[in-house]
Short mmCIF file of C-alpha atoms and ligand atoms in Angstrom, two decimals:
data_model
loop_
_atom_site.label_atom_id
_atom_site.label_comp_id
_atom_site.label_asym_id
_atom_site.label_seq_id
_atom_site.Cartn_x
_atom_site.Cartn_y
_atom_site.Cartn_z
CA UNK U 15 0.45 58.49 -12.56
CA UNK U 16 0.78 54.77 -12.90
CA UNK U 17 -2.60 53.24 -13.71
CA UNK U 18 -1.39 49.67 -14.02
CA UNK U 19 -3.02 47.13 -11.72
CA UNK U 20 -0.93 44.91 -9.48
CA UNK U 21 -1.28 42.12 -11.97
CA UNK U 22 0.00 44.29 -14.74
CA UNK U 23 2.91 45.41 -12.60
CA UNK U 24 3.69 41.77 -11.84
CA UNK U 25 3.38 40.86 -15.47
CA UNK U 26 1.14 38.36 -17.13
CA UNK U 27 0.41 35.69 -14.52
CA UNK U 28 -0.17 33.15 -17.25
CA UNK U 29 3.29 33.75 -18.58
CA UNK U 30 4.98 32.08 -15.60
CA UNK U 31 3.30 28.71 -15.91
CA UNK U 32 6.40 27.33 -17.55
CA UNK U 33 8.32 28.11 -14.35
CA UNK U 34 6.05 25.99 -12.17
CA UNK U 35 6.56 22.28 -11.58
CA UNK U 36 3.91 20.41 -13.54
CA UNK U 37 1.56 18.43 -11.34
CA UNK U 38 2.64 14.79 -11.33
CA UNK U 39 0.04 12.42 -12.65
CA UNK U 40 1.74 9.42 -11.03
CA UNK U 41 4.04 8.94 -8.05
CA UNK U 42 7.66 8.10 -8.72
CA UNK U 43 9.40 8.38 -5.34
CA UNK U 44 8.98 6.45 -2.10
CA UNK U 45 7.53 9.53 -0.44
CA UNK U 46 5.05 9.96 -3.26
CA UNK U 47 3.99 6.30 -3.08
CA UNK U 48 3.49 6.72 0.67
CA UNK U 49 1.44 9.81 -0.07
CA UNK U 50 -0.62 7.94 -2.64
CA UNK U 51 -1.39 5.23 -0.09
CA UNK U 52 -2.35 7.81 2.53
CA UNK U 53 -4.61 9.62 0.08
CA UNK U 54 -6.40 6.39 -0.84
CA UNK U 55 -6.64 5.38 2.82
CA UNK U 56 -8.26 8.69 3.70
CA UNK U 57 -10.87 8.38 0.95
CA UNK U 58 -13.02 5.42 1.90
CA UNK U 59 -15.19 5.92 -1.18
CA UNK U 60 -12.31 4.53 -3.24
CA UNK U 61 -12.15 1.19 -1.48
CA UNK U 62 -14.76 0.53 1.23
CA UNK U 63 -17.36 -0.85 -1.18
CA UNK U 64 -14.79 -3.27 -2.63
CA UNK U 65 -13.89 -5.01 0.63
CA UNK U 66 -14.96 -8.64 0.88
CA UNK U 67 -14.18 -11.14 3.58
CA UNK U 68 -13.62 -14.69 2.46
CA UNK U 69 -13.06 -17.34 5.09
CA UNK U 70 -11.46 -19.70 2.55
CA UNK U 71 -8.70 -17.37 1.33
CA UNK U 72 -7.40 -13.89 1.76
CA UNK U 73 -9.45 -11.80 -0.59
CA UNK U 74 -7.70 -9.25 -2.80
CA UNK U 75 -8.60 -6.74 -5.47
CA UNK U 76 -6.33 -4.71 -7.74
CA UNK U 77 -7.47 -1.21 -7.02
CA UNK U 78 -5.30 0.75 -9.40
CA UNK U 79 -2.43 0.44 -11.82
CA UNK U 80 -0.08 3.09 -13.08
CA UNK U 81 3.20 3.26 -14.91
CA UNK U 82 5.45 0.96 -12.94
CA UNK U 83 3.20 0.35 -9.95
CA UNK U 84 0.10 -1.48 -8.73
CA UNK U 85 -2.22 -0.86 -5.80
CA UNK U 86 -3.94 -3.84 -4.16
CA UNK U 87 -6.72 -3.98 -1.59
CA UNK U 88 -6.64 -7.01 0.72
CA UNK U 89 -9.00 -8.27 3.37
CA UNK U 90 -8.10 -10.64 6.17
CA UNK U 91 -10.40 -12.60 8.43
CA UNK U 92 -8.95 -13.60 11.80
CA UNK U 93 -6.19 -16.16 11.40
CA UNK U 94 -5.43 -15.46 7.76
CA UNK U 95 -1.83 -14.65 6.90
CA UNK U 96 0.76 -14.74 4.17
CA UNK U 97 3.52 -16.94 5.45
CA UNK U 98 7.09 -15.67 5.33
CA UNK U 99 7.81 -14.20 1.89
CA UNK U 100 9.61 -11.45 0.05
CA UNK U 101 8.52 -9.41 -2.93
CA UNK U 102 11.13 -10.19 -5.57
CA UNK U 103 12.34 -7.02 -7.25
CA UNK U 104 9.45 -4.93 -5.97
CA UNK U 105 9.49 -2.29 -3.28
CA UNK U 106 6.27 -1.67 -1.46
CA UNK U 107 4.13 0.31 0.93
CA UNK U 108 1.78 -1.56 3.24
CA UNK U 109 -0.96 0.51 4.87
CA UNK U 110 -3.51 -0.83 7.32
CA UNK U 111 -6.93 0.60 6.51
CA UNK U 112 -8.91 -1.11 9.23
CA UNK U 113 -8.47 -3.67 11.97
CA UNK U 114 -5.04 -4.89 13.03
CA UNK U 115 -2.31 -6.93 11.39
CA UNK U 116 0.83 -8.40 12.88
CA UNK U 117 4.03 -8.26 10.85
CA UNK U 118 6.72 -10.76 11.73
CA UNK U 119 10.29 -10.49 10.53
CA UNK U 120 13.55 -12.05 11.64
CA UNK U 121 13.81 -9.13 14.09
CA UNK U 122 10.51 -9.79 15.81
CA UNK U 123 6.82 -8.95 15.66
CA UNK U 124 5.16 -5.58 15.15
CA UNK U 125 1.48 -4.81 15.64
CA UNK U 126 0.12 -2.66 12.81
CA UNK U 127 -3.07 -0.80 13.65
CA UNK U 128 -5.27 1.24 11.32
CA UNK U 129 -3.22 3.97 9.70
CA UNK U 130 0.11 2.21 10.22
CA UNK U 131 2.39 2.09 7.21
CA UNK U 132 5.39 -0.07 6.41
CA UNK U 133 7.75 0.71 3.55
CA UNK U 134 10.01 -2.03 2.28
CA UNK U 135 12.74 -2.47 -0.28
CA UNK U 136 13.30 -5.37 -2.69
CA UNK U 137 14.21 -8.54 -0.84
CA UNK U 138 12.53 -7.54 2.43
CA UNK U 139 11.00 -10.62 4.01
CA UNK U 140 8.05 -10.69 6.34
CA UNK U 141 5.00 -12.65 7.39
CA UNK U 142 1.79 -10.70 7.80
CA UNK U 143 -1.10 -12.23 9.69
CA UNK U 144 -4.36 -11.14 11.21
CA UNK U 145 -3.85 -12.36 14.76
CA UNK U 146 -6.81 -10.40 16.05
CA UNK U 147 -10.41 -11.45 16.51
CA UNK U 148 -11.73 -8.87 14.04
CA UNK U 149 -11.40 -8.62 10.24
CA UNK U 150 -8.70 -6.37 8.80
CA UNK U 151 -8.26 -4.45 5.55
CA UNK U 152 -4.97 -3.32 4.05
CA UNK U 153 -3.65 -1.45 1.04
CA UNK U 154 -0.49 -2.56 -0.76
CA UNK U 155 1.42 -0.47 -3.27
CA UNK U 156 4.12 -2.32 -5.21
CA UNK U 157 6.65 -0.66 -7.48
CA UNK U 158 7.36 -2.16 -9.86
CA UNK U 159 4.22 -4.24 -9.90
CA UNK U 160 4.52 -7.50 -8.04
CA UNK U 161 5.54 -10.35 -10.33
CA UNK U 162 7.27 -12.66 -7.87
CA UNK U 163 6.61 -13.44 -4.24
CA UNK U 164 9.02 -16.16 -3.11
CA UNK U 165 8.04 -18.03 0.00
CA UNK U 166 10.65 -18.53 2.70
CA UNK U 167 11.14 -21.48 5.03
CA UNK U 168 8.68 -21.28 7.87
CA UNK U 169 11.07 -22.32 10.61
CA UNK U 170 10.42 -19.15 12.57
CA UNK U 171 6.83 -20.10 13.31
CA UNK U 172 5.58 -21.36 16.58
CA UNK U 173 4.05 -24.80 16.25
CA UNK U 174 0.37 -24.74 15.38
CA UNK U 175 0.32 -21.11 14.34
CA UNK U 176 -2.23 -20.59 11.57
CA UNK U 177 -0.89 -19.47 8.22
CA UNK U 178 -1.58 -19.78 4.52
CA UNK U 179 0.59 -20.57 1.55
CA UNK U 180 -1.45 -18.48 -0.89
CA UNK U 181 0.04 -15.04 -1.26
CA UNK U 182 -0.45 -11.86 -3.22
FE1 LIG K 216 4.46 -8.82 1.80
#
């Protein structure tokens, strides 16, 4: 009669740990950066107490850094925007946490509501503005961390449209 338990028949469960993928401490793929942004977005305790609205400038706070990436929290009062810019050598994930933002590119405008995400590659140019009447909050993951944010000519703007030259 075999008196071994199932575990014994299967072998030592601890002996297979080397066959499992180790849990990643940091994201390293676009999908993982998107997942990181979604996880932070879903956990308001990580960011809600850090939001500040500043009528004089877009307010921003570096929420997290990791090897090769940075996570920024931004707040936008109505009318605040970035102006047309790219992100140098950085790729990024933009996630709207609350309110609404409008993203303008050479292809047109896109309304981004809470939960919306935009993923962009190096060189991608856009203008992001809070065109709504309510404040907005967004999360920005840059990989590698943002070191350059060149501004582009603003010829695509309608006359009188509010925008700022200060960017993050
Ligand atoms: Fe941007």
